[in-house]
Amino acid sequence: MLLNDGGNMKRKIFGLFFIMFFSLYPYIPACRPITGMCRITGYKIRGNQVFESEIPIVKEIIEILNNSLGENVKIKIVGHTDNLESLQKMKLSRARALETYNLMKEYGLREDIEVEIIGGGSLEAIADNDSDIGRYLNRRVEILFDTKSLVWKY
């Protein structure tokens, strides 16, 4: 009976996964310095501003970078889009990176950290663009840095 339920079981499993993912999502670290990357997801479709709910993550990343990176280091802020956004994906992705940089400066990113702004478009998807969740995850900004520049001030 369960094998031929018209797809209800698949919908229930997907719904359970969806609820679990978004209930656990706040506990997934946005920045793991040892990997040399921090990630901010949650950009509006065709927009360059992060959702208000992501601001605490931006502040957390700034704190981690300010306390973990040595002096006079360089980071890259790379914006990304999903595959359905405007035809000017590179322009939009660069605008996301630039807006994120401005937000990071506003919230206290150290001035001695040199920043390179890059638009990556939709070329480096981290999730399937065939679903809303996948596209949401692909609309992101990544902050990249050399792990050799890490110093631990905690």
XYZ file of N, CA, C and O in Angstrom:
616
model
N 0.817 -1.197 0.000
C 0.000 0.000 0.000
C 0.864 1.265 0.000
O 0.558 2.216 -0.680
N 1.970 1.274 0.757
C 2.819 2.447 0.818
C 3.533 2.722 -0.495
O 3.878 3.848 -0.797
N 3.783 1.676 -1.283
C 4.515 1.847 -2.527
C 3.689 2.526 -3.604
O 4.233 3.135 -4.506
N 2.373 2.428 -3.523
C 1.516 2.993 -4.552
C 0.535 3.985 -3.923
O -0.662 3.786 -3.930
N 1.070 5.053 -3.363
C 0.216 6.013 -2.668
C 0.038 7.306 -3.451
O -0.339 8.332 -2.901
N 0.361 7.295 -4.744
C 0.175 8.475 -5.586
C 1.160 9.593 -5.300
O 0.906 10.748 -5.610
N 2.274 9.297 -4.700
C 3.286 10.307 -4.443
C 3.163 10.997 -3.102
O 3.968 11.866 -2.772
N 2.149 10.614 -2.300
C 1.965 11.265 -0.999
C 3.153 11.039 -0.073
O 3.552 11.945 0.663
N 3.716 9.830 -0.106
C 4.841 9.525 0.769
C 6.048 10.392 0.399
O 6.736 10.928 1.267
N 6.286 10.578 -0.900
C 7.404 11.426 -1.336
C 7.198 12.860 -0.864
O 8.137 13.511 -0.411
N 5.977 13.352 -0.955
C 5.685 14.710 -0.499
C 5.889 14.834 1.013
O 6.413 15.837 1.490
N 5.484 13.816 1.758
C 5.659 13.850 3.211
C 7.137 13.832 3.582
O 7.574 14.571 4.458
N 7.905 13.001 2.893
C 9.348 12.930 3.163
C 10.001 14.260 2.815
O 10.817 14.781 3.578
N 9.651 14.836 1.655
C 10.214 16.122 1.274
C 9.824 17.192 2.288
O 10.649 18.012 2.686
N 8.583 17.207 2.710
C 8.125 18.185 3.695
C 8.886 18.062 5.005
O 9.297 19.060 5.601
N 9.113 16.819 5.445
C 9.880 16.584 6.665
C 11.316 17.087 6.493
O 11.866 17.749 7.363
N 11.917 16.783 5.346
C 13.273 17.269 5.062
C 13.302 18.793 5.079
O 14.191 19.399 5.664
N 12.337 19.426 4.437
C 12.264 20.885 4.350
C 12.194 21.505 5.750
O 12.927 22.439 6.068
N 11.343 20.960 6.597
C 11.192 21.456 7.967
C 12.490 21.254 8.748
O 12.960 22.159 9.445
N 13.095 20.072 8.615
C 14.342 19.796 9.337
C 15.456 20.724 8.859
O 16.211 21.262 9.666
N 15.562 20.928 7.549
C 16.624 21.769 7.006
C 16.527 23.182 7.560
O 17.494 23.736 8.066
N 15.354 23.778 7.481
C 15.217 25.155 7.913
C 15.168 25.305 9.423
O 15.443 26.378 9.939
N 14.873 24.243 10.155
C 14.960 24.352 11.610
C 16.405 24.204 12.074
O 16.798 24.772 13.082
N 17.225 23.462 11.327
C 18.633 23.309 11.671
C 19.509 24.378 11.034
O 20.623 24.612 11.471
N 19.023 25.043 10.002
C 19.821 25.996 9.240
C 20.538 27.032 10.103
O 21.708 27.303 9.883
N 19.898 27.629 11.111
C 20.605 28.636 11.906
C 21.842 28.085 12.609
O 22.708 28.846 12.997
N 21.945 26.770 12.782
C 23.063 26.181 13.499
C 24.201 25.757 12.577
O 25.228 25.313 13.045
N 24.019 25.906 11.285
C 25.090 25.604 10.346
C 26.006 26.818 10.318
O 25.575 27.915 10.000
N 27.281 26.644 10.695
C 28.159 27.818 10.753
C 28.342 28.457 9.388
O 28.564 27.778 8.397
N 28.245 29.790 9.347
C 28.427 30.529 8.099
C 29.897 30.711 7.785
O 30.259 31.003 6.655
N 30.741 30.536 8.788
C 32.164 30.765 8.579
C 32.974 29.716 9.331
O 32.815 29.554 10.537
N 33.800 29.036 8.596
C 34.740 28.093 9.189
C 36.131 28.535 8.753
O 36.566 28.199 7.652
N 36.814 29.307 9.588
C 38.097 29.873 9.174
C 39.094 28.853 8.649
O 39.848 29.143 7.720
N 39.080 27.666 9.190
C 40.060 26.665 8.770
C 39.897 26.265 7.297
O 40.813 25.790 6.661
N 38.714 26.510 6.727
C 38.471 26.201 5.313
C 38.836 27.361 4.395
O 38.888 27.191 3.178
N 39.031 28.549 4.965
C 39.336 29.720 4.157
C 38.127 30.300 3.454
O 38.260 31.011 2.460
N 36.929 30.011 3.977
C 35.722 30.520 3.329
C 34.616 30.777 4.347
O 34.414 29.993 5.272
N 33.911 31.876 4.123
C 32.676 32.177 4.838
C 31.598 32.346 3.770
O 31.892 32.747 2.643
N 30.358 32.044 4.108
C 29.289 32.098 3.109
C 28.047 32.757 3.692
O 27.637 32.460 4.805
N 27.461 33.646 2.891
C 26.201 34.298 3.248
C 25.198 33.943 2.155
O 25.424 34.231 0.985
N 24.100 33.303 2.522
C 23.031 33.018 1.570
C 21.847 33.909 1.922
O 21.860 34.594 2.929
N 20.844 33.885 1.109
C 19.640 34.631 1.454
C 19.530 35.968 0.765
O 19.105 36.943 1.374
N 19.903 36.027 -0.487
C 19.736 37.264 -1.242
C 18.411 37.218 -1.983
O 17.984 36.163 -2.458
N 17.783 38.349 -2.079
C 16.500 38.435 -2.772
C 16.697 38.142 -4.253
O 17.750 38.438 -4.822
N 15.676 37.589 -4.884
C 15.734 37.295 -6.310
C 15.947 38.603 -7.059
O 15.246 39.583 -6.826
N 16.948 38.610 -7.913
C 17.333 39.780 -8.708
C 17.678 40.992 -7.845
O 17.608 42.118 -8.292
N 18.051 40.761 -6.598
C 18.410 41.855 -5.713
C 19.825 41.700 -5.188
O 20.363 40.597 -5.150
N 20.417 42.810 -4.782
C 21.776 42.742 -4.282
C 21.855 42.868 -2.765
O 22.929 42.844 -2.203
N 20.705 43.001 -2.102
C 20.715 43.128 -0.655
C 20.357 41.816 0.018
O 19.450 41.101 -0.426
N 21.061 41.534 1.086
C 20.819 40.318 1.849
C 19.521 40.493 2.645
O 19.140 41.617 2.994
N 18.841 39.384 2.908
C 17.648 39.443 3.752
C 18.048 39.929 5.143
O 19.132 39.630 5.635
N 17.167 40.669 5.780
C 17.406 41.210 7.122
C 17.777 40.094 8.111
O 18.591 40.310 9.015
N 17.205 38.912 7.924
C 17.473 37.796 8.838
C 18.925 37.325 8.771
O 19.386 36.617 9.663
N 19.650 37.698 7.722
C 21.043 37.275 7.568
C 22.034 38.264 8.197
O 23.231 37.974 8.270
N 21.575 39.415 8.645
C 22.462 40.431 9.224
C 23.262 39.880 10.410
O 24.469 40.131 10.505
N 22.662 39.104 11.334
C 23.472 38.538 12.425
C 24.613 37.644 11.899
O 25.690 37.610 12.499
N 24.387 36.972 10.786
C 25.436 36.135 10.206
C 26.557 37.013 9.658
O 27.745 36.708 9.831
N 26.194 38.111 9.022
C 27.207 39.058 8.522
C 28.047 39.562 9.686
O 29.284 39.592 9.612
N 27.408 39.932 10.779
C 28.127 40.433 11.956
C 29.036 39.352 12.544
O 30.161 39.635 12.968
N 28.553 38.116 12.571
C 29.362 36.993 13.081
C 30.600 36.795 12.203
O 31.704 36.589 12.714
N 30.425 36.867 10.891
C 31.551 36.701 9.975
C 32.579 37.807 10.186
O 33.788 37.547 10.219
N 32.122 39.037 10.360
C 33.040 40.156 10.601
C 33.838 39.913 11.872
O 35.062 40.106 11.905
N 33.177 39.478 12.916
C 33.867 39.203 14.178
C 34.917 38.110 13.990
O 36.053 38.241 14.469
N 34.559 37.064 13.284
C 35.504 35.968 13.044
C 36.693 36.456 12.228
O 37.853 36.181 12.563
N 36.440 37.202 11.156
C 37.531 37.697 10.323
C 38.421 38.664 11.098
O 39.653 38.577 11.026
N 37.818 39.576 11.824
C 38.595 40.555 12.594
C 39.484 39.887 13.634
O 40.577 40.368 13.921
N 39.025 38.780 14.202
C 39.771 38.104 15.259
C 40.664 36.968 14.762
O 41.527 36.513 15.504
N 40.453 36.511 13.538
C 41.181 35.340 13.055
C 42.248 35.638 12.023
O 43.155 34.845 11.831
N 42.134 36.768 11.340
C 43.087 37.084 10.283
C 44.200 37.970 10.807
O 43.969 38.859 11.612
N 45.404 37.715 10.296
C 46.548 38.545 10.646
C 46.397 39.945 10.068
O 45.378 40.285 9.467
N 47.434 40.735 10.220
C 47.393 42.113 9.743
C 47.650 42.188 8.243
O 48.393 41.385 7.689
N 47.042 43.187 7.610
C 47.264 43.494 6.194
C 47.092 42.287 5.270
O 47.947 41.994 4.441
N 45.995 41.591 5.436
C 45.694 40.439 4.576
C 44.699 40.850 3.498
O 44.061 41.895 3.577
N 44.560 39.996 2.513
C 43.626 40.246 1.418
C 42.545 39.168 1.428
O 42.845 37.987 1.586
N 41.300 39.606 1.272
C 40.191 38.666 1.127
C 39.509 38.942 -0.205
O 39.652 40.019 -0.776
N 38.792 37.940 -0.681
C 37.983 38.097 -1.889
C 36.528 37.942 -1.478
O 36.178 37.008 -0.762
N 35.704 38.844 -1.963
C 34.256 38.732 -1.751
C 33.656 38.438 -3.118
O 33.741 39.260 -4.033
N 33.088 37.240 -3.252
C 32.602 36.756 -4.546
C 31.090 36.583 -4.486
O 30.572 35.811 -3.678
N 30.383 37.305 -5.352
C 28.931 37.196 -5.433
C 28.525 36.132 -6.439
O 29.236 35.886 -7.417
N 27.384 35.497 -6.181
C 26.867 34.442 -7.061
C 25.366 34.639 -7.285
O 24.679 35.234 -6.452
N 24.863 34.098 -8.375
C 23.435 34.147 -8.685
C 22.925 32.730 -8.924
O 23.710 31.798 -9.075
N 21.604 32.586 -8.988
C 21.050 31.322 -9.461
C 20.958 31.400 -10.987
O 21.314 32.416 -11.581
N 20.511 30.345 -11.612
C 20.509 30.333 -13.082
C 19.283 31.007 -13.700
O 19.217 31.154 -14.909
N 18.319 31.434 -12.889
C 17.111 32.053 -13.430
C 17.128 33.570 -13.344
O 16.231 34.222 -13.863
N 18.110 34.114 -12.687
C 18.133 35.563 -12.508
C 18.499 36.253 -13.815
O 18.824 35.624 -14.800
N 18.490 37.557 -13.779
C 18.613 38.384 -14.977
C 19.739 37.953 -15.915
O 20.639 37.207 -15.539
N 19.663 38.437 -17.131
C 20.667 38.122 -18.135
C 22.035 38.670 -17.754
O 23.047 38.198 -18.240
N 22.077 39.677 -16.903
C 23.341 40.271 -16.495
C 23.795 39.672 -15.156
O 23.974 40.382 -14.167
N 23.998 38.368 -15.154
C 24.338 37.654 -13.919
C 25.640 38.144 -13.307
O 25.768 38.245 -12.096
N 26.643 38.435 -14.142
C 27.930 38.894 -13.622
C 27.775 40.253 -12.937
O 28.337 40.481 -11.869
N 26.993 41.129 -13.523
C 26.776 42.453 -12.940
C 26.041 42.330 -11.606
O 26.404 42.970 -10.619
N 25.000 41.503 -11.566
C 24.227 41.295 -10.344
C 25.090 40.643 -9.262
O 25.061 41.061 -8.102
N 25.863 39.640 -9.625
C 26.682 38.960 -8.630
C 27.750 39.897 -8.070
O 28.045 39.883 -6.874
N 28.317 40.745 -8.904
C 29.303 41.722 -8.428
C 28.621 42.747 -7.522
O 29.188 43.169 -6.505
N 27.400 43.154 -7.866
C 26.657 44.100 -7.027
C 26.384 43.491 -5.651
O 26.442 44.194 -4.627
N 26.104 42.191 -5.592
C 25.905 41.513 -4.302
C 27.191 41.547 -3.485
O 27.170 41.815 -2.284
N 28.297 41.262 -4.140
C 29.580 41.275 -3.435
C 29.895 42.677 -2.912
O 30.329 42.844 -1.770
N 29.674 43.680 -3.730
C 29.950 45.065 -3.335
C 29.039 45.498 -2.189
O 29.493 46.128 -1.221
N 27.769 45.174 -2.269
C 26.829 45.523 -1.195
C 27.226 44.827 0.108
O 27.146 45.416 1.192
N 27.657 43.586 0.008
C 28.104 42.850 1.196
C 29.341 43.516 1.789
O 29.451 43.671 3.007
N 30.273 43.924 0.938
C 31.465 44.617 1.411
C 31.075 45.907 2.141
O 31.581 46.190 3.237
N 30.178 46.684 1.554
C 29.730 47.923 2.201
C 29.077 47.652 3.552
O 29.286 48.380 4.516
N 28.301 46.578 3.627
C 27.664 46.178 4.875
C 28.721 45.767 5.903
O 28.643 46.139 7.082
N 29.727 45.034 5.438
C 30.795 44.592 6.343
C 31.589 45.792 6.871
O 31.954 45.819 8.048
N 31.841 46.773 6.024
C 32.523 47.991 6.478
C 31.670 48.718 7.516
O 32.164 49.174 8.539
N 30.373 48.804 7.227
C 29.447 49.488 8.143
C 29.433 48.840 9.517
O 29.345 49.514 10.542
N 29.533 47.509 9.562
C 29.476 46.785 10.827
C 30.855 46.514 11.424
O 30.968 45.763 12.383
N 31.907 47.123 10.867
C 33.184 47.100 11.563
C 34.283 46.209 11.021
O 35.191 45.852 11.777
N 34.267 45.852 9.757
C 35.383 45.088 9.200
C 36.654 45.925 9.348
O 36.662 47.116 9.051
N 37.718 45.301 9.802
C 38.986 46.007 10.003
C 39.432 46.704 8.722
O 39.336 46.149 7.636
N 39.956 47.906 8.869
C 40.379 48.705 7.713
C 41.638 48.178 7.050
O 41.885 48.458 5.874
N 42.462 47.423 7.771
C 43.701 46.926 7.174
C 43.478 45.686 6.304
O 44.398 45.217 5.638
N 42.261 45.188 6.277
C 41.954 44.019 5.429
C 41.653 44.526 4.024
O 40.687 45.255 3.805
N 42.492 44.126 3.080
C 42.305 44.515 1.680
C 41.246 43.609 1.059
O 41.215 42.408 1.312
N 40.379 44.193 0.243
C 39.247 43.443 -0.309
C 39.232 43.523 -1.833
O 39.395 44.590 -2.406
N 39.034 42.369 -2.458
C 38.817 42.292 -3.906
C 37.373 41.862 -4.131
O 36.918 40.868 -3.574
N 36.645 42.616 -4.938
C 35.233 42.348 -5.226
C 35.151 41.610 -6.561
O 35.688 42.072 -7.565
N 34.435 40.462 -6.576
C 34.347 39.630 -7.778
C 32.890 39.216 -8.017
O 32.183 38.852 -7.080
N 32.483 39.240 -9.269
C 31.184 38.711 -9.662
C 31.376 37.348 -10.306
O 32.079 37.226 -11.304
N 30.776 36.322 -9.732
C 30.937 34.965 -10.247
C 29.772 34.479 -11.085
O 29.822 33.399 -11.653
N 28.693 35.255 -11.151
C 27.525 34.844 -11.925
C 26.928 33.553 -11.389
O 26.910 33.305 -10.192
N 26.464 32.719 -12.302
C 25.843 31.450 -11.905
C 26.742 30.257 -12.236
O 26.282 29.124 -12.277
N 28.022 30.523 -12.468
C 28.937 29.480 -12.940
C 29.307 28.446 -11.885
O 29.669 27.335 -12.225
N 29.239 28.805 -10.606
C 29.679 27.894 -9.547
C 28.532 27.563 -8.594
O 28.599 27.858 -7.400
N 27.512 26.925 -9.114
C 26.357 26.547 -8.290
C 26.795 25.543 -7.222
O 27.601 24.659 -7.482
N 26.246 25.695 -6.024
C 26.519 24.744 -4.949
C 25.325 23.839 -4.697
O 25.396 22.916 -3.899
N 24.213 24.142 -5.364
C 22.991 23.359 -5.202
C 22.280 23.285 -6.545
O 22.596 24.018 -7.478
N 21.311 22.404 -6.621
C 20.539 22.198 -7.839
C 19.657 23.421 -8.107
O 18.916 23.854 -7.234
N 19.740 23.976 -9.295
C 18.926 25.140 -9.651
C 17.507 24.769 -10.076
O 16.746 25.631 -10.501
N 17.123 23.507 -9.944
C 15.789 23.068 -10.329
C 14.772 23.194 -9.204
O 13.597 22.893 -9.392
N 15.220 23.635 -8.018
C 14.294 23.775 -6.894
C 14.442 25.154 -6.272
O 15.481 25.810 -6.406
N 13.413 25.589 -5.555
C 13.466 26.878 -4.872
C 14.586 26.903 -3.835
O 15.294 27.899 -3.697
N 14.745 25.806 -3.099
C 15.784 25.734 -2.072
C 17.167 25.835 -2.720
O 18.027 26.572 -2.250
N 17.368 25.113 -3.805
C 18.650 25.148 -4.502
C 18.973 26.539 -5.023
O 20.101 27.027 -4.861
N 17.996 27.178 -5.629
C 18.231 28.534 -6.138
C 18.513 29.505 -4.996
O 19.376 30.377 -5.103
N 17.805 29.351 -3.872
C 18.038 30.187 -2.693
C 19.490 30.043 -2.224
O 20.157 31.033 -1.927
N 19.980 28.807 -2.165
C 21.353 28.563 -1.715
C 22.382 29.091 -2.711
O 23.483 29.493 -2.319
N 22.043 29.106 -3.989
C 22.975 29.600 -5.012
C 23.060 31.123 -5.038
O 24.055 31.677 -5.514
N 22.034 31.804 -4.547
C 22.083 33.277 -4.435
C 22.853 33.592 -3.162
O 22.300 33.660 -2.072
N 24.154 33.758 -3.294
C 25.019 33.847 -2.130
C 26.230 34.732 -2.396
O 26.505 35.080 -3.532
N 26.943 35.020 -1.319
C 28.240 35.681 -1.392
C 29.206 34.849 -0.562
O 28.867 34.408 0.539
N 30.386 34.625 -1.103
C 31.429 33.901 -0.384
C 32.593 34.839 -0.108
O 32.972 35.634 -0.965
N 33.122 34.746 1.093
C 34.305 35.504 1.478
C 35.445 34.501 1.557
O 35.391 33.549 2.336
N 36.452 34.696 0.726
C 37.568 33.759 0.614
C 38.851 34.397 1.125
O 39.099 35.586 0.888
N 39.664 33.606 1.804
C 40.946 34.096 2.308
C 41.912 32.926 2.422
O 41.514 31.763 2.476
N 43.186 33.261 2.442
C 44.247 32.259 2.551
C 44.334 31.800 4.001
O 44.487 32.622 4.912
N 44.249 30.508 4.230
C 44.295 29.991 5.602
C 45.658 30.242 6.259
O 45.764 30.204 7.480
N 46.679 30.534 5.469
C 47.999 30.851 6.042
C 47.976 32.196 6.771
O 48.871 32.494 7.541
N 46.950 33.015 6.505
C 46.850 34.319 7.159
C 46.128 34.256 8.502
O 45.940 35.268 9.156
N 45.748 33.044 8.922
C 45.008 32.905 10.187
C 45.926 33.067 11.388
O 47.023 32.528 11.431
N 45.468 33.824 12.347
C 46.073 33.898 13.678
C 44.915 33.762 14.643
O 43.804 34.216 14.369
N 45.126 33.136 15.744
C 44.014 32.886 16.679
C 44.107 33.843 17.837
O 45.052 33.806 18.612
N 43.125 34.720 17.960
C 43.103 35.732 19.022
C 42.023 35.442 20.051
O 41.675 36.294 20.830
N 41.437 34.294 20.031
C 40.319 33.992 20.936
C 40.802 33.715 22.335
O 41.766 33.146 22.614
